[in-house]
Short mmCIF file of C-alpha atoms in Angstrom, two decimals:
data_model
loop_
_atom_site.label_atom_id
_atom_site.label_comp_id
_atom_site.label_asym_id
_atom_site.label_seq_id
_atom_site.Cartn_x
_atom_site.Cartn_y
_atom_site.Cartn_z
CA MET A 70 37.42 -32.95 -11.87
CA ALA A 71 36.26 -35.77 -9.21
CA LEU A 72 33.49 -33.53 -8.05
CA ASN A 73 32.24 -32.95 -11.67
CA LYS A 74 31.92 -36.68 -11.67
CA VAL A 75 30.43 -37.31 -8.49
CA LEU A 76 27.85 -34.51 -9.50
CA PHE A 77 27.26 -36.24 -13.05
CA LEU A 78 26.98 -39.73 -11.50
CA MET A 79 24.00 -38.19 -8.85
CA LEU A 80 22.19 -36.31 -11.81
CA LEU A 81 22.42 -39.63 -13.79
CA ALA A 82 20.86 -42.13 -10.94
CA PHE A 83 18.36 -39.11 -10.50
CA ALA A 84 17.47 -38.90 -13.67
CA THR A 85 16.91 -42.77 -14.17
CA SER A 86 15.29 -43.26 -10.93
CA HIS A 87 12.43 -41.11 -12.02
CA VAL A 88 12.16 -43.19 -15.51
CA ALA A 89 11.89 -46.52 -13.37
CA THR A 90 9.39 -45.53 -11.48
CA ALA A 91 7.23 -43.91 -13.95
CA GLY A 92 3.35 -45.30 -13.81
CA ASP A 93 0.71 -45.45 -11.03
CA PRO A 94 2.22 -44.46 -7.80
CA ASP A 95 3.20 -47.05 -5.13
CA ILE A 96 0.47 -47.38 -2.20
CA THR A 97 1.56 -47.95 1.47
CA SER A 98 -1.51 -49.81 2.38
CA ASP A 99 -3.41 -52.84 1.06
CA PHE A 100 -5.84 -50.87 -0.78
CA ILE A 101 -7.11 -46.92 -0.87
CA LEU A 102 -10.72 -45.89 0.34
CA PRO A 103 -12.61 -43.27 -1.07
CA PRO A 104 -12.90 -40.24 0.96
CA ASN A 105 -16.25 -40.58 3.45
CA VAL A 106 -15.73 -44.46 3.77
CA THR A 107 -15.03 -45.92 6.82
CA ALA A 108 -15.39 -49.82 6.45
CA VAL A 109 -15.93 -51.62 3.21
CA ASP A 110 -16.92 -55.30 2.54
CA GLY A 111 -16.36 -57.46 -0.51
CA SER A 112 -18.60 -55.59 -2.64
CA PHE A 113 -16.42 -52.82 -2.57
CA PHE A 114 -14.05 -54.70 -4.40
CA THR A 115 -16.81 -56.10 -6.93
CA TYR A 116 -17.77 -54.24 -10.31
CA THR A 117 -20.99 -55.76 -11.56
CA GLY A 118 -21.11 -52.99 -14.88
CA LEU A 119 -19.64 -55.30 -17.63
CA ARG A 120 -22.40 -57.92 -17.04
CA SER A 121 -24.42 -56.05 -20.04
CA ALA A 122 -21.03 -56.09 -22.17
CA VAL A 123 -20.20 -59.83 -21.82
CA ASN A 124 -24.24 -61.08 -22.04
CA SER A 125 -24.87 -59.03 -25.42
CA GLN A 126 -23.70 -58.90 -28.84
CA PRO A 127 -21.92 -56.16 -30.51
CA GLY A 128 -24.36 -53.10 -31.70
CA ALA A 129 -23.40 -50.89 -34.73
CA GLY A 130 -19.52 -49.60 -34.90
CA PHE A 131 -17.21 -49.74 -32.17
CA SER A 132 -17.87 -49.58 -28.15
CA VAL A 133 -15.83 -49.94 -25.12
CA SER A 134 -16.88 -50.81 -21.30
CA LYS A 135 -14.57 -49.83 -18.64
CA ALA A 136 -13.61 -51.02 -15.55
CA ALA A 137 -11.17 -48.43 -14.04
CA SER A 138 -10.93 -46.45 -10.97
CA ALA A 139 -13.90 -44.06 -12.21
CA GLU A 140 -15.99 -47.28 -12.16
CA LEU A 141 -14.51 -49.19 -9.61
CA PRO A 142 -12.77 -47.22 -6.49
CA ALA A 143 -10.99 -50.37 -5.31
CA LEU A 144 -8.60 -50.05 -8.17
CA LEU A 145 -7.09 -46.82 -6.90
CA GLY A 146 -3.28 -47.63 -6.28
CA GLN A 147 -3.85 -50.95 -7.39
CA SER A 148 -2.12 -50.40 -11.32
CA VAL A 149 -4.88 -52.40 -12.69
CA SER A 150 -7.85 -51.80 -15.25
CA LEU A 151 -9.62 -53.51 -17.95
CA ALA A 152 -11.97 -52.95 -20.54
CA VAL A 153 -14.35 -55.12 -22.74
CA LEU A 154 -14.20 -53.90 -26.48
CA LYS A 155 -17.03 -54.89 -28.96
CA TYR A 156 -16.80 -54.57 -32.96
CA SER A 157 -19.47 -54.78 -35.43
CA ALA A 158 -18.23 -56.24 -38.88
CA GLY A 159 -16.21 -53.12 -40.36
CA SER A 160 -15.71 -51.19 -37.44
CA VAL A 161 -12.75 -49.40 -36.29
CA ASN A 162 -11.08 -48.67 -32.78
CA PRO A 163 -9.52 -45.50 -34.56
CA PRO A 164 -5.62 -44.49 -33.74
CA HIS A 165 -5.24 -43.52 -30.17
CA THR A 166 -2.52 -43.99 -27.44
CA HIS A 167 -2.75 -44.84 -23.75
CA PRO A 168 -0.31 -42.37 -22.33
CA ARG A 169 -0.26 -44.26 -18.46
CA SER A 170 -0.08 -48.03 -19.58
CA ALA A 171 0.74 -50.59 -22.05
CA GLU A 172 -2.36 -52.84 -23.64
CA LEU A 173 -2.91 -56.47 -23.40
CA LEU A 174 -5.63 -57.35 -25.45
CA PHE A 175 -7.27 -60.66 -25.71
CA LEU A 176 -9.46 -61.61 -28.68
CA VAL A 177 -12.54 -63.57 -27.55
CA GLN A 178 -14.73 -63.70 -30.59
CA GLY A 179 -14.21 -62.91 -34.20
CA TYR A 180 -11.20 -61.47 -35.97
CA LEU A 181 -9.46 -58.38 -35.64
CA GLU A 182 -6.28 -56.58 -37.58
CA VAL A 183 -4.39 -54.84 -35.34
CA GLY A 184 -1.15 -52.54 -35.34
CA PHE A 185 0.93 -50.03 -33.62
CA VAL A 186 3.44 -47.40 -34.64
CA ASP A 187 6.61 -47.16 -32.80
CA THR A 188 8.84 -43.66 -32.14
CA GLY A 189 10.82 -44.52 -35.48
CA ASN A 190 7.59 -44.57 -37.38
CA LYS A 191 7.53 -48.25 -38.00
CA LEU A 192 4.15 -49.97 -38.34
CA TYR A 193 3.63 -53.72 -36.81
CA THR A 194 0.39 -55.39 -37.52
CA GLN A 195 -0.94 -58.68 -37.13
CA SER A 196 -4.31 -60.62 -37.98
CA LEU A 197 -5.72 -62.07 -34.74
CA GLN A 198 -8.55 -64.50 -34.25
CA PRO A 199 -10.02 -65.88 -31.01
CA GLY A 200 -7.55 -66.91 -28.37
CA ASP A 201 -4.94 -64.65 -29.50
CA VAL A 202 -3.22 -62.12 -27.50
CA PHE A 203 -1.73 -58.63 -28.69
CA VAL A 204 0.50 -56.28 -26.47
CA PHE A 205 0.26 -52.35 -27.35
CA PRO A 206 3.39 -50.73 -25.97
CA LYS A 207 2.77 -47.82 -23.54
CA GLY A 208 2.25 -44.57 -25.23
CA LEU A 209 2.40 -45.40 -28.96
CA ILE A 210 -0.32 -45.09 -31.59
CA HIS A 211 -2.50 -48.15 -32.28
CA TYR A 212 -5.73 -49.58 -33.57
CA GLN A 213 -7.83 -52.27 -34.00
CA TYR A 214 -9.80 -53.09 -37.36
CA CYS A 215 -12.85 -55.53 -37.62
CA ASN A 216 -12.03 -56.73 -41.12
CA SER A 217 -14.15 -59.83 -41.13
CA GLY A 218 -17.83 -60.04 -41.86
CA SER A 219 -18.81 -60.85 -38.54
CA ALA A 220 -18.52 -59.25 -35.04
CA ALA A 221 -15.63 -59.26 -32.80
CA VAL A 222 -15.13 -58.86 -28.82
CA ALA A 223 -12.03 -58.51 -26.84
CA VAL A 224 -11.01 -57.85 -23.46
CA SER A 225 -8.10 -55.37 -23.16
CA ALA A 226 -6.05 -55.29 -19.66
CA PHE A 227 -4.01 -52.10 -18.62
CA GLY A 228 -1.28 -51.80 -16.11
CA SER A 229 -2.56 -48.34 -14.77
CA ALA A 230 -6.08 -47.62 -12.89
CA ASN A 231 -6.53 -45.12 -14.91
CA ALA A 232 -4.66 -45.68 -18.49
CA GLY A 233 -5.89 -42.67 -20.32
CA THR A 234 -7.02 -42.76 -23.92
CA VAL A 235 -5.70 -39.74 -26.24
CA SER A 236 -7.91 -40.18 -29.69
CA VAL A 237 -5.81 -39.19 -32.27
CA PRO A 238 -8.51 -38.05 -34.88
CA LYS A 239 -10.36 -35.98 -32.03
CA SER A 240 -7.09 -34.77 -30.90
CA VAL A 241 -5.88 -33.24 -33.79
CA PHE A 242 -9.15 -32.33 -35.99
CA ALA A 243 -12.14 -31.86 -32.87
CA THR A 244 -9.99 -29.55 -30.42
CA GLY A 245 -9.82 -26.37 -32.09
CA VAL A 246 -6.11 -26.67 -33.73
CA ASP A 247 -6.08 -23.68 -36.29
CA ASP A 248 -7.22 -24.99 -39.77
CA VAL A 249 -4.00 -23.27 -41.08
CA VAL A 250 -1.73 -25.22 -38.82
CA LEU A 251 -3.03 -28.40 -39.66
CA ALA A 252 -3.53 -27.85 -43.31
CA LYS A 253 0.34 -26.66 -43.24
CA SER A 254 1.05 -29.80 -41.02
CA PHE A 255 -0.78 -32.42 -43.10
CA ASN A 256 0.39 -30.59 -46.39
CA THR A 257 -2.97 -29.95 -47.90
CA ASP A 258 -5.61 -27.03 -47.79
CA VAL A 259 -7.79 -25.53 -45.53
CA ALA A 260 -11.13 -27.00 -47.23
CA THR A 261 -9.63 -30.49 -46.86
CA ILE A 262 -9.01 -29.79 -42.97
CA GLN A 263 -12.55 -28.32 -42.73
CA LYS A 264 -14.02 -31.66 -44.55
CA LEU A 265 -12.18 -33.82 -42.20
CA LYS A 266 -13.59 -31.89 -39.10
CA ALA A 267 -17.16 -32.09 -40.57
CA GLY A 268 -16.73 -35.55 -40.56
CA LEU A 269 -15.76 -35.99 -36.94
CA ALA A 270 -18.63 -33.82 -35.98
CA ASN A 271 -21.09 -36.28 -36.94
#
């Protein structure tokens, strides 16, 4: 009986240790150099690709400019990244998730309606104005909507060098999931599913 308790406690400790360390792996050096790079200077830690994002007005629709590990290799192992989000009036950043990070959004300009849905299917919404900060918990479906008559600009920070983005509309309707499966899942007909897919193809 005592052996069973010990095995149970060991299993519990092992299971919770993996939960506690979920996220970007820790590194054992100050930073990670890409292959074939042996020496760096300050330019290795600098990314200038967001200059155009902050020095121009939002165009039509929604756009995002990222500074993640793909754009700035110095972020590898650092567990941080960011993005500049630009919304024209009436545009939306469709429902999506970031499987590897929470998102901390700081509204710089304009007004946004934001929201996320928790695992109990409860919707949390908020109307934001410049200077407001909103957190989208890790892995939960969320959106942003520029519901005012003017454009909006926000900066989002992530606790991962590559937070990942899973677009709900594209993942569901633009990845080849069978029309019959989707029609049954959404309690509708195949013709409606095909109209939704056609709308995402444009």
